[in-house]
Coordinates of C-alpha atoms and ligand atoms in Angstrom, one line a residue:
M76 CA -17.6 -11.8 20.1
N77 CA -19.6 -8.9 18.7
I78 CA -17.4 -6.7 16.7
A79 CA -17.8 -3.4 14.8
V80 CA -15.2 -2.4 12.3
V81 CA -15.4 1.2 11.3
G82 CA -14.0 2.1 7.9
T83 CA -14.6 -0.5 5.2
G84 CA -11.5 0.0 3.0
Y85 CA -8.6 -2.3 2.4
V86 CA -7.9 -2.8 6.1
G87 CA -11.4 -2.6 7.6
L88 CA -13.1 -4.9 5.0
V89 CA -10.4 -7.6 5.1
T90 CA -10.2 -7.4 8.9
G91 CA -14.0 -7.6 9.3
A92 CA -14.3 -10.5 6.9
V93 CA -11.5 -12.5 8.6
F94 CA -12.9 -11.9 12.1
A95 CA -16.3 -13.1 10.8
D96 CA -14.7 -16.1 9.3
L97 CA -13.2 -16.9 12.7
G98 CA -16.8 -17.1 14.1
N99 CA -17.4 -13.6 15.4
D100 CA -20.4 -11.4 14.6
V101 CA -19.1 -8.5 12.6
A102 CA -20.7 -5.2 11.5
C103 CA -18.6 -3.3 9.0
V104 CA -19.4 0.4 9.1
D105 CA -18.7 3.1 6.5
K106 CA -20.0 6.5 5.9
D107 CA -19.7 5.9 2.2
V108 CA -23.3 5.0 1.4
A109 CA -22.5 3.7 -2.2
K110 CA -19.8 1.5 -0.8
I111 CA -22.1 -0.1 1.8
E112 CA -25.0 -0.5 -0.7
G113 CA -22.5 -2.1 -3.1
L114 CA -21.2 -4.5 -0.5
R115 CA -24.8 -5.5 0.5
G116 CA -25.3 -6.3 -3.2
G117 CA -22.1 -8.4 -3.2
H118 CA -19.9 -5.9 -5.1
M119 CA -16.4 -5.5 -3.7
P120 CA -15.1 -1.9 -3.6
I121 CA -11.5 -3.1 -4.0
Y122 CA -9.6 -5.8 -5.8
E123 CA -8.1 -8.2 -3.4
P124 CA -7.5 -11.9 -4.2
G125 CA -10.0 -14.2 -2.4
L126 CA -12.0 -11.3 -0.8
E127 CA -15.3 -11.7 -2.7
E128 CA -15.6 -15.4 -1.7
L129 CA -14.7 -14.7 1.9
V130 CA -17.2 -11.9 2.2
A131 CA -20.0 -13.9 0.4
R132 CA -19.5 -16.9 2.6
N133 CA -19.7 -14.9 5.9
V134 CA -22.6 -12.8 4.7
A135 CA -24.5 -16.0 3.7
D136 CA -23.7 -17.5 7.1
G137 CA -25.1 -14.4 8.8
R138 CA -21.9 -13.4 10.6
L139 CA -21.0 -10.4 8.5
S140 CA -23.1 -7.3 7.8
F141 CA -22.6 -3.8 6.4
T142 CA -24.1 -0.6 7.7
T143 CA -23.7 3.2 7.6
D144 CA -25.2 3.4 11.1
L145 CA -22.2 3.8 13.4
G146 CA -24.3 4.2 16.6
D147 CA -26.3 1.0 16.1
A148 CA -23.1 -1.0 15.3
V149 CA -21.3 0.3 18.4
R150 CA -24.3 -0.5 20.7
R151 CA -24.3 -4.1 19.4
S152 CA -20.5 -4.6 19.9
D153 CA -18.1 -5.4 22.6
I154 CA -15.1 -4.4 20.6
V155 CA -15.0 -1.5 18.1
F156 CA -12.1 -1.3 15.6
I157 CA -11.3 2.0 14.0
A158 CA -9.9 1.3 10.5
V159 CA -10.6 4.6 8.7
G160 CA -8.1 6.4 6.5
T161 CA -5.4 8.7 7.8
P162 CA -4.3 10.4 4.7
P163 CA -1.4 12.9 4.6
K164 CA -2.0 16.6 4.9
A165 CA 0.1 18.9 2.7
S166 CA 2.5 19.4 5.6
G167 CA 3.2 15.6 5.7
E168 CA 1.4 15.2 9.1
S169 CA -1.4 12.6 9.3
D170 CA -4.9 13.9 8.9
L171 CA -6.7 12.4 11.9
S172 CA -10.1 14.0 11.2
A173 CA -11.8 10.7 10.3
V174 CA -10.4 9.0 13.4
E175 CA -11.6 12.0 15.5
E176 CA -15.1 11.9 13.9
V177 CA -15.4 8.2 14.6
A178 CA -14.2 8.6 18.2
R179 CA -17.0 11.2 18.7
G180 CA -19.5 8.9 17.1
I181 CA -18.5 6.0 19.4
A182 CA -18.7 8.3 22.4
E183 CA -22.2 9.3 21.6
A184 CA -23.3 5.6 21.3
L185 CA -21.4 4.3 24.3
D186 CA -23.9 2.5 26.5
R187 CA -21.7 -0.1 28.4
Y188 CA -18.1 -1.1 28.7
K189 CA -16.3 -1.5 25.3
V190 CA -12.9 -1.9 24.0
I191 CA -12.0 0.6 21.3
V192 CA -9.2 -0.6 19.1
N193 CA -7.2 1.7 16.8
K194 CA -6.2 -0.2 13.7
S195 CA -5.6 2.9 11.5
T196 CA -2.0 3.9 11.3
V197 CA -1.8 6.9 13.6
P198 CA 1.0 8.9 15.2
V199 CA 2.1 8.2 18.7
G200 CA -0.3 9.8 21.2
T201 CA -3.4 9.2 19.1
G202 CA -4.7 6.6 21.5
D203 CA -4.6 9.3 24.2
L204 CA -6.5 11.7 21.8
V205 CA -9.2 9.1 21.1
R206 CA -9.5 8.4 24.8
D207 CA -9.8 12.0 25.6
L208 CA -12.4 12.6 22.8
I209 CA -14.6 9.7 24.0
E210 CA -14.3 10.8 27.6
R211 CA -15.5 14.4 26.7
N212 CA -18.3 13.3 24.3
R213 CA -19.8 10.2 26.0
R214 CA -23.4 10.6 27.1
R215 CA -23.2 8.2 30.0
P216 CA -20.4 7.7 32.5
V217 CA -19.5 4.2 31.2
N218 CA -16.0 2.8 31.2
F219 CA -14.0 1.9 28.2
D220 CA -10.4 1.1 27.1
V221 CA -8.4 2.3 24.1
V222 CA -6.0 -0.2 22.5
S223 CA -3.5 0.2 19.7
N224 CA -3.5 -2.7 17.3
P225 CA -1.6 -1.6 14.2
E226 CA -2.1 -3.4 10.9
F227 CA 0.7 -4.8 8.8
L228 CA -1.2 -6.4 5.9
R229 CA 0.0 -5.8 2.4
E230 CA -2.4 -5.1 -0.4
G231 CA -2.5 -8.0 -2.9
S232 CA -2.0 -10.5 -0.1
A233 CA -4.2 -8.9 2.5
I234 CA -6.3 -12.0 3.4
E235 CA -3.3 -14.2 3.7
D236 CA -1.5 -11.5 5.8
T237 CA -4.5 -11.1 8.1
L238 CA -4.8 -14.9 8.6
R239 CA -1.1 -15.5 9.0
P240 CA 0.5 -12.2 10.2
D241 CA 4.2 -12.3 11.2
R242 CA 3.2 -10.8 14.5
I243 CA 0.2 -9.3 16.2
V244 CA 1.0 -6.1 18.2
I245 CA -1.4 -5.3 21.0
G246 CA -0.7 -2.0 22.7
A247 CA -2.9 -2.2 25.8
P248 CA -3.3 0.1 28.8
N249 CA -3.9 -2.9 31.1
Q250 CA -3.6 -6.6 31.3
Q251 CA -7.3 -7.3 31.3
V252 CA -8.0 -5.6 28.0
A253 CA -4.9 -7.2 26.5
M254 CA -6.4 -10.6 27.4
T255 CA -9.6 -9.7 25.4
L256 CA -7.5 -9.0 22.3
L257 CA -5.4 -12.1 22.9
E258 CA -8.6 -14.1 23.0
L259 CA -9.9 -12.6 19.8
Y260 CA -6.7 -13.4 17.9
A261 CA -5.9 -16.7 19.6
P262 CA -7.5 -18.9 16.8
L263 CA -4.9 -17.5 14.3
E264 CA -2.1 -19.1 16.4
R265 CA 0.4 -16.4 15.5
P266 CA 3.1 -14.6 17.6
M267 CA 1.6 -11.9 19.7
I268 CA 3.4 -9.1 21.5
I269 CA 1.8 -7.0 24.2
T270 CA 3.2 -3.5 24.7
D271 CA 2.1 -0.2 26.1
V272 CA -0.1 1.9 23.7
H273 CA 2.6 4.4 22.7
S274 CA 5.1 1.7 21.8
A275 CA 2.6 -0.1 19.6
E276 CA 1.9 3.1 17.8
I277 CA 5.6 3.6 17.2
I278 CA 6.2 0.0 16.1
K279 CA 4.0 0.6 13.0
Y280 CA 5.8 3.7 11.9
A281 CA 9.2 2.4 12.8
S282 CA 8.5 -0.7 10.7
N283 CA 7.4 1.2 7.6
G284 CA 10.1 3.8 8.0
F285 CA 12.7 1.1 8.2
L286 CA 11.4 -0.7 5.1
A287 CA 11.3 2.6 3.2
A288 CA 14.9 3.1 4.2
K289 CA 15.8 -0.3 2.9
I290 CA 14.3 0.6 -0.5
S291 CA 16.0 4.0 -0.7
F292 CA 19.3 2.4 0.4
I293 CA 19.3 -0.1 -2.4
N294 CA 18.2 2.6 -4.9
E295 CA 21.3 4.6 -3.9
I296 CA 23.4 1.4 -4.5
A297 CA 21.7 1.2 -7.9
N298 CA 22.8 4.7 -8.7
L299 CA 26.4 3.8 -7.7
C300 CA 26.2 0.6 -9.8
E301 CA 25.2 2.7 -12.8
L302 CA 28.3 5.0 -12.3
A303 CA 30.7 2.2 -11.5
G304 CA 29.4 -0.4 -14.0
G305 CA 28.1 -2.9 -11.5
D306 CA 24.8 -4.9 -11.6
V307 CA 22.5 -4.1 -8.7
T308 CA 20.6 -7.3 -9.0
Q309 CA 23.8 -9.3 -8.4
V310 CA 24.6 -7.0 -5.4
I311 CA 21.1 -7.6 -4.1
K312 CA 21.6 -11.4 -4.3
G313 CA 24.9 -11.1 -2.5
M314 CA 23.4 -8.9 0.2
G315 CA 20.0 -10.6 0.6
L316 CA 21.5 -14.0 1.5
D317 CA 22.9 -12.4 4.7
P318 CA 20.2 -13.3 7.2
R319 CA 21.0 -10.0 9.1
I320 CA 19.9 -8.1 5.9
G321 CA 17.4 -10.3 4.1
A322 CA 16.2 -10.0 0.5
A323 CA 12.8 -8.6 1.2
F324 CA 12.3 -4.9 0.2
L325 CA 15.8 -5.0 -1.3
Q326 CA 14.7 -4.1 -4.9
A327 CA 16.0 -1.3 -6.9
G328 CA 13.4 0.5 -9.0
L329 CA 11.3 3.6 -9.2
G330 CA 11.1 3.8 -5.4
Y331 CA 8.3 3.2 -3.0
G332 CA 4.7 4.4 -3.5
G333 CA 1.3 3.4 -2.3
S334 CA -0.9 4.6 0.5
C335 CA 1.4 3.7 3.4
F336 CA 5.2 4.2 3.0
P337 CA 5.2 7.7 1.6
K338 CA 2.7 9.0 4.2
D339 CA 4.1 7.0 7.1
A340 CA 7.7 8.1 6.4
N341 CA 6.6 11.8 6.3
S342 CA 4.3 11.4 9.3
L343 CA 7.2 10.0 11.3
I344 CA 9.4 12.9 10.3
Q345 CA 6.6 15.3 11.4
T346 CA 6.1 13.4 14.7
G347 CA 9.8 13.9 15.4
A348 CA 9.7 17.5 14.5
A349 CA 6.7 18.1 16.8
L350 CA 8.7 16.5 19.6
G351 CA 11.8 18.7 18.7
Y352 CA 13.6 15.8 17.1
D353 CA 15.1 16.0 13.6
F354 CA 14.8 12.5 12.0
R355 CA 17.7 13.2 9.5
M356 CA 18.0 9.7 8.2
L357 CA 14.3 9.4 7.3
R358 CA 14.5 12.8 5.6
S359 CA 17.2 11.5 3.3
V360 CA 15.1 8.4 2.7
V361 CA 12.3 10.5 1.4
D362 CA 14.6 12.7 -0.7
V363 CA 16.2 9.7 -2.4
N364 CA 12.7 8.3 -3.1
R365 CA 11.5 11.6 -4.5
E366 CA 14.5 11.7 -7.0
R367 CA 13.7 8.3 -8.5
I368 CA 11.2 9.4 -11.1
A369 CA 13.1 12.5 -12.3
R370 CA 16.1 10.3 -12.8
F371 CA 14.2 7.6 -14.7
V372 CA 12.3 10.0 -16.9
G373 CA 15.5 11.9 -17.5
L374 CA 17.0 8.7 -18.9
I375 CA 14.0 8.2 -21.2
Q376 CA 14.3 11.8 -22.4
K377 CA 18.0 11.5 -23.1
V378 CA 17.5 8.3 -25.2
L379 CA 14.4 9.4 -27.1
D380 CA 15.2 13.1 -27.3
P381 CA 13.0 14.9 -28.3
L382 CA 9.9 13.3 -26.7
D383 CA 7.5 15.4 -28.7
D384 CA 4.8 13.1 -30.2
R385 CA 6.8 9.9 -29.3
V386 CA 4.4 7.1 -28.4
I387 CA 5.2 5.5 -25.1
A388 CA 3.5 2.4 -23.7
V389 CA 3.5 2.4 -19.9
L390 CA 2.8 -1.1 -18.7
G391 CA 1.6 -1.2 -15.1
L392 CA -0.2 1.6 -13.2
A393 CA -1.0 0.2 -9.8
F394 CA 1.5 1.1 -7.1
K395 CA 2.5 -2.5 -6.9
P396 CA 1.3 -5.8 -8.4
K397 CA -1.9 -7.6 -7.4
T398 CA -3.7 -4.5 -6.4
D399 CA -5.9 -1.9 -8.1
D400 CA -4.7 0.8 -5.7
M401 CA -3.3 3.9 -7.4
R402 CA -2.6 6.0 -4.3
E403 CA 0.8 7.5 -4.6
A404 CA 1.5 5.1 -7.5
R405 CA 4.9 5.9 -9.1
S406 CA 3.2 5.5 -12.5
L407 CA 1.2 8.7 -11.9
E408 CA 4.4 10.7 -11.8
V409 CA 6.0 8.8 -14.7
V410 CA 3.0 9.4 -16.9
G411 CA 2.7 13.0 -15.8
W412 CA 6.3 13.8 -16.7
L413 CA 6.0 12.0 -20.1
L414 CA 2.9 14.0 -21.0
A415 CA 4.5 17.2 -19.9
A416 CA 7.5 16.5 -22.1
G417 CA 5.1 16.1 -25.1
A418 CA 4.9 12.3 -25.4
R419 CA 1.8 10.4 -26.2
V420 CA 1.1 7.8 -23.5
R421 CA -0.7 4.5 -24.0
T422 CA -1.2 2.4 -20.9
Y423 CA -2.3 -1.0 -19.7
D424 CA -2.7 -2.4 -16.2
P425 CA -4.4 -5.8 -15.3
A426 CA -6.4 -4.3 -12.4
A427 CA -6.0 -0.6 -11.9
M428 CA -7.2 1.0 -15.1
A429 CA -10.6 2.2 -13.7
N430 CA -8.9 3.9 -10.7
A431 CA -6.1 5.2 -12.9
Q432 CA -8.7 6.9 -15.2
R433 CA -9.9 8.9 -12.3
M434 CA -6.4 10.1 -11.4
L435 CA -4.4 10.5 -14.6
P436 CA -4.8 13.5 -16.8
A437 CA -6.9 13.5 -19.9
G438 CA -5.2 12.4 -23.1
V439 CA -3.9 9.1 -21.8
E440 CA -5.0 6.1 -23.9
Y441 CA -6.1 3.0 -22.1
C442 CA -5.5 -0.3 -23.9
Q443 CA -6.8 -3.9 -23.6
S444 CA -3.5 -5.6 -23.3
S445 CA 0.3 -5.0 -23.2
Y446 CA 0.6 -5.8 -26.9
D447 CA -2.3 -3.4 -27.7
A448 CA -0.5 -0.7 -25.7
A449 CA 2.8 -1.4 -27.3
A450 CA 1.4 -1.4 -30.9
G451 CA 3.4 1.3 -32.8
A452 CA 5.1 2.5 -29.7
D453 CA 8.6 4.1 -29.7
A454 CA 9.2 2.7 -26.3
V455 CA 7.7 0.5 -23.6
V456 CA 8.1 1.5 -19.9
I457 CA 7.6 -1.0 -17.2
A458 CA 6.2 0.8 -14.1
T459 CA 4.7 -2.1 -12.1
E460 CA 6.2 -5.5 -11.8
W461 CA 3.0 -7.5 -12.6
N462 CA 3.7 -11.2 -13.2
E463 CA 1.8 -10.9 -16.4
F464 CA 4.5 -8.6 -17.8
K465 CA 7.3 -11.0 -16.7
L466 CA 5.6 -13.7 -18.8
L467 CA 5.0 -11.6 -22.0
N468 CA 5.9 -13.0 -25.3
L469 CA 8.7 -10.6 -25.9
E470 CA 9.2 -11.6 -29.5
R471 CA 5.6 -10.6 -30.2
L472 CA 6.0 -7.4 -28.2
R473 CA 9.0 -6.4 -30.3
Q474 CA 7.2 -7.1 -33.5
V475 CA 4.3 -4.8 -32.7
M476 CA 6.5 -1.9 -31.5
R477 CA 7.8 0.8 -33.8
R478 CA 11.2 0.8 -32.1
P479 CA 12.4 -2.1 -29.9
L480 CA 13.2 0.0 -26.9
V481 CA 12.3 -0.9 -23.3
F482 CA 12.8 1.2 -20.1
D483 CA 12.3 -1.2 -17.2
G484 CA 11.7 0.6 -14.0
R485 CA 11.4 -2.7 -12.0
N486 CA 14.2 -4.8 -13.4
I487 CA 11.8 -7.6 -14.5
Y488 CA 13.8 -8.9 -17.5
E489 CA 17.3 -10.2 -18.0
P490 CA 19.4 -7.8 -20.0
E491 CA 21.2 -10.5 -21.9
R492 CA 17.9 -12.1 -23.0
M493 CA 16.6 -8.7 -24.1
R494 CA 19.7 -8.1 -26.1
R495 CA 19.3 -11.5 -27.8
L496 CA 15.7 -10.7 -28.5
G497 CA 16.7 -7.6 -30.3
F498 CA 15.8 -4.9 -27.8
E499 CA 17.6 -1.8 -26.6
Y500 CA 17.0 -2.3 -22.9
H501 CA 17.5 0.2 -20.1
S502 CA 16.9 -0.9 -16.5
I503 CA 17.8 0.2 -13.0
G504 CA 21.4 -0.1 -11.6
R505 CA 22.5 -2.2 -14.6
K506 CA 24.3 -1.4 -17.9
P507 CA 22.0 -0.8 -20.8
V508 CA 22.1 -3.4 -23.6
Y509 CA 21.7 -2.9 -27.3
P510 CA 20.4 -5.3 -30.0
A511 CA 23.0 -7.8 -31.2
Ligands
LIG264 P1 -9.2 3.1 2.7 O1 -9.2 4.5 2.2 O2 -9.2 2.0 1.8 O3 -10.5 2.9 3.7 C1 -10.9 3.8 4.6 C2 -12.4 3.8 4.8 O4 -12.8 4.6 5.8 C3 -13.1 4.4 3.5 O5 -14.1 3.4 3.0 C4 -13.9 5.6 4.1 O6 -15.1 5.8 3.4 C5 -14.0 5.2 5.5 N1 -14.3 6.4 6.4 C6 -13.6 7.5 6.4 N2 -14.1 8.3 7.4 C7 -15.1 7.6 8.0 C8 -16.0 7.9 9.0 N3 -16.0 9.0 9.7 N4 -16.9 6.9 9.4 C9 -16.9 5.7 8.7 N5 -16.1 5.4 7.7 C10 -15.2 6.4 7.3 O7 -8.0 3.0 3.8 P2 -7.2 1.7 4.1 O8 -6.1 1.5 3.1 O9 -8.0 0.6 4.5 O10 -6.4 2.3 5.4 C11 -7.0 2.5 6.6 C12 -5.9 2.7 7.7 O11 -5.1 1.5 7.8 C13 -5.0 3.8 7.4 O12 -4.6 4.5 8.5 C14 -3.8 3.2 6.7 O13 -2.6 3.9 6.9 C15 -3.7 1.9 7.5 N6 -3.1 0.8 6.8 C16 -3.4 0.5 5.5 C17 -2.8 -0.6 4.9 C18 -3.0 -0.8 3.4 O14 -2.2 -1.6 2.8 N7 -4.0 -0.2 2.8 C19 -1.9 -1.4 5.6 C20 -1.7 -1.2 7.0 C21 -2.3 -0.1 7.6

């Protein structure tokens, strides 16, 4: 099939490359000229395991191309995917201006029947909005359908998730257009569910809202463990083995971040409000998440008081491991608070330092390795659970630090081991330990 994917970010680029790999002719469109030029030169705008090889292979085979010309890509396609960003507005609502701009562009280029697929995460009713915009702006009276096909990939395993999704949700206005999408996805041999457009739009938000709730729930249990003297990691093991609960997303820590959960939870609350519904549970989920950083930094402040001129090594900046994405990363807040309290911050992240430098305030020192960051530090803070940090030579880490003190916001080490290695170790939902 001939496909255009509009928006060449984490979702659009991976989706486009995978569709090309399945044998389709794919044009990836973006309005960011530098991004498209870079991609034409073989430079990936994002870090995603396996992406560079996948793109190179399909470009070399002539199935994948990159363009800034939306009209041309639309005219050459039977199916047009919208995968542009839908960032949050200050109010918490989703900013749909990019989706609207693309819908108008598609309308102007519409020359024959096409299927327009919304892959961006958009509030319920956006399919109707896109349909309406195309109807009002098309130059010729040609027919088209608008489908909702929400994306569930996770950054860091985006290719694997796109090749082997748990489920493919197709919110289609009629059976015929549903069949077109079924055919496109058939080679993946994964479970597909066909729904109406509104339900598909809600499935995406309901899924992310639920996962955010799971994270906030276990973080509240962690708070309780701290007060009662329990160990949240043991509680998680005991809960997670129950198949009705499951261990995924049951990790106590600094709370959820990233480009999806915070914005999707807020957007769902706003959607409810616009419909006259108060989503009380999700409001609490957001509140609990917001409190995580103040609580964590409060602990650091209490232990190190005063923070003035203390050197703190923050290990991990990306919002989660295996990505360079810094959007809504919890480290941003941690570092911001530490700097505001007068601390000197040295950092290291295996993939996100370039993006972090654009987002963190001046004065942060960027280091070449964990040991480099920890050299002479009064404390190490773990903000992202990269595997690399789990495998650190902790003996060496302790030796380079001024004071053997670790605040682990992701519970990546065993307290007893840390005690034996001579650290004072504070983690989430577990008792602190002190050197033997
Ligand atoms: P992104 O910011 O990485 O990429 C969006 C791209 O769209 C950018 O390259 C931008 O230049 C381009 N763009 C914006 N306006 C445009 C326009 N008018 N014409 C052409 N291109 C335009 O975003 P992303 O992370 O890929 O997310 C895209 C959508 O998918 C969002 O709605 C997001 O919520 C959703 N989503 C993201 C993930 C994820 O893990 N990143 C997972 C599932 C769903």
